């Protein structure tokens, strides 16, 4: 599998990475043996980065990784986790919790260091705390040898731009913002290149919006967004292609994003994604699908504090079109 440099870290990650959120039963009930096997399959198929968080399953994802990682040579993968978000409404980005969280993650996963630690969903809190307290506390963990590289993860572009302008980070993980439907993360590419920050992408399927699976109850897509996404999926089906395959290949194709993170507790699904990564992208079908999706290009929703979020008008939308926006 293709490897790409991660900013100035010296790490080279595979273009496709394994996301372990599903191990926390975040999306469905899981079979433990299948979950363990999915991690092994990801490594066997060439993926060399595993992404998790104490938020996933409220610790379950890290605990299950701790059952399987001791059987996998540590030099065969890079491991990343997060901190700051521990439950739906529980956030703690204090310096004290940073140190505790790193130690707990190390203990749960039975490893002696973490390659990457990210501040998780920081759009829910005051940005100044992340810059003045959280990230400096994380740097101390780097000095202690417990963590190698640090950064942030979350949803709004505005938040990322603030962090990049005001803090020293090594890596950044964006989700739902470099997909067939939304490429707002392209705004981050020149900034990350200038600063040597590694840029990672996650969620190429936009929480199932770009698949044939039913959307989860919590999905914020409006009726119009759902209708147009379904039209695109049916067009792919008429050409004998699963829209999920096209979505993944599109997100993988841009070398400005070091890796694309997606995950499943189903080993067959993980293997299928690796197969898709090896197959050529159908450029004609891609053009047709992007045309279908044009009416909802760069549609997004509000996540976290409104002041940390993007302005719908900047992307051609009224506040009424964007769930959570101030009307």
Short mmCIF file of C-alpha atoms in Angstrom, two decimals:
data_model
loop_
_atom_site.label_atom_id
_atom_site.label_comp_id
_atom_site.label_asym_id
_atom_site.label_seq_id
_atom_site.Cartn_x
_atom_site.Cartn_y
_atom_site.Cartn_z
CA UNK A 1 0.00 0.00 0.00
CA UNK A 2 1.23 3.48 -0.90
CA UNK A 3 2.95 5.42 1.90
CA UNK A 4 3.07 9.20 2.21
CA UNK A 5 5.07 11.52 4.50
CA UNK A 6 3.16 13.01 7.44
CA UNK A 7 4.24 16.65 7.42
CA UNK A 8 7.61 17.15 9.11
CA UNK A 9 7.18 14.24 11.54
CA UNK A 10 9.36 11.81 9.60
CA UNK A 11 6.54 9.26 9.74
CA UNK A 12 5.25 7.68 6.56
CA UNK A 13 1.65 6.51 6.78
CA UNK A 14 -0.19 4.28 4.37
CA UNK A 15 -2.79 6.05 2.26
CA UNK A 16 -5.51 4.01 4.00
CA UNK A 17 -5.57 3.70 7.79
CA UNK A 18 -7.61 1.70 10.27
CA UNK A 19 -10.08 3.64 12.40
CA UNK A 20 -10.95 1.82 15.61
CA UNK A 21 -14.11 3.76 16.53
CA UNK A 22 -16.22 0.76 15.52
CA UNK A 23 -14.46 -1.33 18.17
CA UNK A 24 -16.25 0.84 20.70
CA UNK A 25 -19.65 -0.21 19.32
CA UNK A 26 -20.16 3.39 18.25
CA UNK A 27 -22.37 2.43 15.31
CA UNK A 28 -23.66 -1.11 15.97
CA UNK A 29 -23.26 -4.09 18.26
CA UNK A 30 -20.09 -6.01 17.45
CA UNK A 31 -18.80 -9.53 17.60
CA UNK A 32 -15.61 -9.47 19.69
CA UNK A 33 -13.78 -12.10 17.65
CA UNK A 34 -14.60 -10.25 14.44
CA UNK A 35 -13.47 -6.99 16.02
CA UNK A 36 -10.11 -8.48 16.97
CA UNK A 37 -9.74 -10.03 13.53
CA UNK A 38 -10.48 -6.71 11.83
CA UNK A 39 -7.37 -5.19 13.44
CA UNK A 40 -5.22 -8.10 12.28
CA UNK A 41 -6.67 -7.89 8.75
CA UNK A 42 -5.93 -4.16 8.57
CA UNK A 43 -2.27 -4.81 9.40
CA UNK A 44 -2.06 -7.86 7.13
CA UNK A 45 -3.49 -5.85 4.21
CA UNK A 46 -0.80 -3.21 4.65
CA UNK A 47 -2.32 -0.44 6.79
CA UNK A 48 0.24 0.93 9.22
CA UNK A 49 -1.74 3.49 11.26
CA UNK A 50 -4.44 2.78 13.86
CA UNK A 51 -6.58 5.69 15.08
CA UNK A 52 -8.70 5.55 18.23
CA UNK A 53 -9.93 7.64 21.17
CA UNK A 54 -11.06 7.15 24.77
CA UNK A 55 -14.38 8.59 23.57
CA UNK A 56 -15.05 5.58 21.33
CA UNK A 57 -17.17 3.25 23.41
CA UNK A 58 -16.18 5.34 26.46
CA UNK A 59 -12.90 3.46 26.67
CA UNK A 60 -14.00 0.23 24.99
CA UNK A 61 -12.09 0.81 21.75
CA UNK A 62 -8.80 1.31 23.60
CA UNK A 63 -9.51 -1.66 25.88
CA UNK A 64 -10.17 -3.98 22.95
CA UNK A 65 -7.05 -2.77 21.18
CA UNK A 66 -5.21 -3.68 24.37
CA UNK A 67 -6.39 -7.25 23.84
CA UNK A 68 -5.00 -7.50 20.31
CA UNK A 69 -2.03 -5.12 19.99
CA UNK A 70 0.32 -7.18 22.22
CA UNK A 71 0.14 -9.90 19.54
CA UNK A 72 1.24 -7.52 16.77
CA UNK A 73 4.86 -6.36 16.46
CA UNK A 74 4.99 -2.73 17.67
CA UNK A 75 7.25 -1.70 14.80
CA UNK A 76 4.62 -2.78 12.25
CA UNK A 77 2.18 0.03 13.04
CA UNK A 78 1.83 3.58 14.30
CA UNK A 79 -0.76 4.23 16.99
CA UNK A 80 -2.77 7.38 17.52
CA UNK A 81 -5.35 8.25 20.14
CA UNK A 82 -7.04 11.40 21.40
CA UNK A 83 -8.00 13.19 24.59
CA UNK A 84 -10.35 15.87 25.87
CA UNK A 85 -13.68 14.26 24.95
CA UNK A 86 -14.77 11.36 27.13
CA UNK A 87 -18.55 11.18 26.66
CA UNK A 88 -21.22 12.97 24.66
CA UNK A 89 -21.21 16.06 26.87
CA UNK A 90 -18.08 15.42 28.94
CA UNK A 91 -15.07 17.47 27.92
CA UNK A 92 -11.92 18.08 29.92
CA UNK A 93 -8.94 19.69 28.23
CA UNK A 94 -7.16 20.65 31.43
CA UNK A 95 -3.42 20.07 31.79
CA UNK A 96 -4.02 17.62 34.63
CA UNK A 97 -6.40 15.54 32.53
CA UNK A 98 -3.93 15.54 29.63
CA UNK A 99 -1.36 13.71 31.74
CA UNK A 100 -3.96 11.32 33.18
CA UNK A 101 -5.47 10.59 29.78
CA UNK A 102 -2.15 9.74 28.17
CA UNK A 103 -1.26 7.35 31.00
CA UNK A 104 -4.67 5.67 30.90
CA UNK A 105 -4.49 5.20 27.12
CA UNK A 106 -1.03 3.65 27.42
CA UNK A 107 -2.29 1.28 30.10
CA UNK A 108 -5.46 0.31 28.22
CA UNK A 109 -3.66 -0.43 24.97
CA UNK A 110 -0.63 -2.04 26.65
CA UNK A 111 1.96 0.02 24.77
CA UNK A 112 4.88 2.10 26.03
CA UNK A 113 4.37 5.10 23.77
CA UNK A 114 1.79 6.76 21.53
CA UNK A 115 2.89 7.94 18.11
CA UNK A 116 0.17 10.59 17.83
CA UNK A 117 -2.18 12.19 20.36
CA UNK A 118 -4.86 14.61 19.20
CA UNK A 119 -7.17 16.97 21.04
CA UNK A 120 -10.60 15.50 20.25
CA UNK A 121 -13.53 17.64 19.05
CA UNK A 122 -12.14 20.83 20.51
CA UNK A 123 -14.85 22.88 18.78
CA UNK A 124 -16.98 22.22 21.90
CA UNK A 125 -14.73 24.33 24.13
CA UNK A 126 -12.99 27.70 24.25
CA UNK A 127 -10.15 27.71 21.71
CA UNK A 128 -7.82 29.73 23.93
CA UNK A 129 -7.69 26.87 26.45
CA UNK A 130 -6.43 24.49 23.77
CA UNK A 131 -3.68 26.91 22.74
CA UNK A 132 -2.64 28.09 26.20
CA UNK A 133 -3.11 24.96 28.33
CA UNK A 134 -3.87 21.71 26.49
CA UNK A 135 -1.26 21.71 23.75
CA UNK A 136 1.58 22.88 26.06
CA UNK A 137 0.63 20.07 28.47
CA UNK A 138 0.76 17.61 25.58
CA UNK A 139 4.24 18.86 24.64
CA UNK A 140 5.37 17.88 28.13
CA UNK A 141 4.22 14.34 27.37
CA UNK A 142 6.42 14.44 24.27
CA UNK A 143 9.37 15.52 26.42
CA UNK A 144 8.72 12.55 28.71
CA UNK A 145 8.81 10.14 25.77
CA UNK A 146 5.23 8.99 26.18
CA UNK A 147 4.02 10.73 23.01
CA UNK A 148 5.84 11.42 19.76
CA UNK A 149 3.63 13.92 17.92
CA UNK A 150 0.64 16.05 18.83
CA UNK A 151 -2.23 17.79 17.09
CA UNK A 152 -5.96 18.37 16.88
CA UNK A 153 -9.02 16.73 15.39
CA UNK A 154 -12.54 17.97 14.85
CA UNK A 155 -15.07 19.31 12.37
CA UNK A 156 -15.11 23.06 11.57
CA UNK A 157 -12.55 24.64 9.28
CA UNK A 158 -12.64 27.92 11.26
CA UNK A 159 -11.41 26.10 14.37
CA UNK A 160 -8.52 24.48 12.51
CA UNK A 161 -7.45 27.80 11.02
CA UNK A 162 -7.38 29.36 14.48
CA UNK A 163 -5.22 26.56 15.87
CA UNK A 164 -2.83 26.64 12.92
CA UNK A 165 -2.42 30.40 13.33
CA UNK A 166 -1.91 30.35 17.10
CA UNK A 167 -0.31 27.05 18.11
CA UNK A 168 2.54 24.72 17.25
CA UNK A 169 1.15 21.34 16.21
CA UNK A 170 2.56 18.41 14.24
CA UNK A 171 -0.58 16.87 12.76
CA UNK A 172 -4.23 17.60 12.05
CA UNK A 173 -7.12 15.20 11.46
CA UNK A 174 -10.23 16.42 9.67
CA UNK A 175 -13.37 14.36 9.03
CA UNK A 176 -16.34 14.61 6.63
CA UNK A 177 -14.55 17.46 4.86
CA UNK A 178 -12.76 15.72 2.03
CA UNK A 179 -15.41 13.57 0.42
CA UNK A 180 -17.36 13.40 -2.83
CA UNK A 181 -19.84 15.84 -1.27
CA UNK A 182 -17.61 18.17 0.74
CA UNK A 183 -14.04 19.28 -0.01
CA UNK A 184 -13.76 22.21 2.40
CA UNK A 185 -10.59 20.67 3.87
CA UNK A 186 -8.73 21.73 0.73
CA UNK A 187 -8.57 25.16 2.42
CA UNK A 188 -6.20 23.64 4.97
CA UNK A 189 -3.75 22.19 2.45
CA UNK A 190 -1.63 25.33 1.76
CA UNK A 191 -1.54 26.29 5.45
CA UNK A 192 -0.44 22.82 6.54
CA UNK A 193 2.19 22.69 3.79
CA UNK A 194 3.62 26.05 4.81
CA UNK A 195 3.85 25.00 8.46
CA UNK A 196 4.96 21.41 7.85
CA UNK A 197 1.86 20.04 9.56
CA UNK A 198 0.76 16.54 8.58
CA UNK A 199 -2.80 16.55 7.22
CA UNK A 200 -4.97 13.46 7.71
CA UNK A 201 -8.49 12.85 6.43
CA UNK A 202 -11.18 10.66 7.98
CA UNK A 203 -14.72 9.50 7.22
CA UNK A 204 -14.73 9.24 3.41
CA UNK A 205 -18.31 7.92 3.57
CA UNK A 206 -19.57 10.94 5.56
CA UNK A 207 -21.21 8.74 8.21
CA UNK A 208 -22.86 6.52 5.59
CA UNK A 209 -24.26 9.42 3.53
CA UNK A 210 -22.10 8.21 0.63
CA UNK A 211 -23.05 4.55 0.92
CA UNK A 212 -26.10 2.39 0.25
CA UNK A 213 -26.64 1.81 3.98
CA UNK A 214 -29.45 3.53 5.90
CA UNK A 215 -28.33 6.67 7.71
CA UNK A 216 -28.03 6.47 11.51
CA UNK A 217 -30.73 8.24 13.50
CA UNK A 218 -28.29 10.92 14.64
CA UNK A 219 -27.21 11.94 11.12
CA UNK A 220 -27.80 15.66 10.54
CA UNK A 221 -28.36 15.50 6.77
CA UNK A 222 -31.42 17.46 5.67
CA UNK A 223 -34.08 15.88 3.41
CA UNK A 224 -32.56 17.63 0.38
CA UNK A 225 -29.08 16.34 1.19
CA UNK A 226 -30.40 12.80 1.67
CA UNK A 227 -32.35 12.93 -1.58
CA UNK A 228 -29.43 14.07 -3.71
CA UNK A 229 -26.97 11.65 -2.07
CA UNK A 230 -29.39 8.81 -2.77
CA UNK A 231 -29.63 9.94 -6.40
CA UNK A 232 -25.84 9.76 -6.67
CA UNK A 233 -25.81 6.30 -5.10
CA UNK A 234 -28.44 5.03 -7.54
CA UNK A 235 -26.48 6.42 -10.46
CA UNK A 236 -23.41 4.48 -9.32
CA UNK A 237 -25.54 1.38 -8.91
CA UNK A 238 -26.77 1.76 -12.49
CA UNK A 239 -23.12 1.61 -13.57
CA UNK A 240 -22.45 -1.48 -11.48
CA UNK A 241 -20.43 0.36 -8.84
CA UNK A 242 -21.02 0.83 -5.12
CA UNK A 243 -20.89 4.56 -4.34
CA UNK A 244 -18.88 3.69 -1.22
CA UNK A 245 -16.10 2.40 -3.48
CA UNK A 246 -16.03 5.62 -5.47
CA UNK A 247 -16.14 7.67 -2.26
CA UNK A 248 -13.18 5.87 -0.75
CA UNK A 249 -11.10 5.98 -3.92
CA UNK A 250 -11.78 9.71 -4.30
CA UNK A 251 -10.64 10.45 -0.75
CA UNK A 252 -7.53 8.29 -1.17
CA UNK A 253 -6.51 9.83 -4.49
CA UNK A 254 -5.36 13.23 -3.22
CA UNK A 255 -1.72 13.01 -2.03
CA UNK A 256 -2.08 16.27 -0.08
CA UNK A 257 -3.83 14.18 2.57
CA UNK A 258 -1.31 11.75 4.02
CA UNK A 259 -3.88 9.13 4.90
CA UNK A 260 -7.59 8.44 4.92
CA UNK A 261 -8.93 6.90 8.14
CA UNK A 262 -11.97 4.66 8.13
CA UNK A 263 -12.88 1.69 10.23
CA UNK A 264 -15.06 -1.33 10.76
CA UNK A 265 -15.30 -4.18 13.23
CA UNK A 266 -16.05 -6.45 10.26
CA UNK A 267 -12.82 -7.98 8.90
CA UNK A 268 -14.41 -8.71 5.52
CA UNK A 269 -15.30 -5.04 5.14
CA UNK A 270 -11.76 -3.98 6.05
CA UNK A 271 -10.36 -6.36 3.44
CA UNK A 272 -12.83 -5.05 0.85
CA UNK A 273 -11.61 -1.50 1.46
CA UNK A 274 -8.04 -2.63 0.90
CA UNK A 275 -9.16 -4.17 -2.40
CA UNK A 276 -10.83 -0.92 -3.43
CA UNK A 277 -7.66 0.99 -2.59
CA UNK A 278 -5.78 -1.11 -5.14
CA UNK A 279 -8.28 -0.59 -7.98
CA UNK A 280 -8.24 2.34 -10.42
CA UNK A 281 -10.62 5.25 -9.94
CA UNK A 282 -13.31 5.54 -12.64
CA UNK A 283 -12.78 9.15 -13.69
CA UNK A 284 -15.87 9.27 -15.92
CA UNK A 285 -18.16 8.01 -13.18
CA UNK A 286 -16.50 10.38 -10.71
CA UNK A 287 -17.28 13.36 -12.94
CA UNK A 288 -20.90 12.27 -13.28
CA UNK A 289 -21.36 11.81 -9.53
CA UNK A 290 -19.73 15.13 -8.67
CA UNK A 291 -22.16 16.79 -11.08
CA UNK A 292 -25.13 15.12 -9.37
CA UNK A 293 -23.85 16.24 -5.96
CA UNK A 294 -23.24 19.86 -7.04
CA UNK A 295 -26.44 21.21 -5.40
CA UNK A 296 -25.16 20.05 -1.99
CA UNK A 297 -21.44 20.68 -2.56
CA UNK A 298 -19.84 21.77 0.70
CA UNK A 299 -23.07 21.54 2.67
CA UNK A 300 -22.18 21.11 6.33
CA UNK A 301 -23.71 21.35 9.78
CA UNK A 302 -22.83 23.09 13.04
CA UNK A 303 -20.87 21.07 15.59
CA UNK A 304 -19.91 22.40 19.00
CA UNK A 305 -19.91 26.09 19.88
CA UNK A 306 -21.40 28.32 17.15
CA UNK A 307 -18.48 30.76 17.44
CA UNK A 308 -16.04 27.98 16.52
CA UNK A 309 -17.93 27.12 13.35
CA UNK A 310 -17.93 28.16 9.73
CA UNK A 311 -20.31 30.70 8.22
CA UNK A 312 -22.92 29.05 5.96
CA UNK A 313 -23.04 32.12 3.72
CA UNK A 314 -19.35 31.66 2.86
CA UNK A 315 -20.28 28.38 1.20
CA UNK A 316 -23.48 29.50 -0.51
CA UNK A 317 -25.99 28.36 2.10
CA UNK A 318 -28.63 30.10 4.17
CA UNK A 319 -28.61 29.47 7.91
CA UNK A 320 -31.89 27.60 7.46
CA UNK A 321 -30.09 24.99 5.31
CA UNK A 322 -27.47 24.24 7.96
CA UNK A 323 -28.56 22.32 11.09
CA UNK A 324 -27.47 24.14 14.22
CA UNK A 325 -26.78 27.46 12.50
CA UNK A 326 -28.11 30.67 14.05
CA UNK A 327 -31.17 31.66 12.09
#
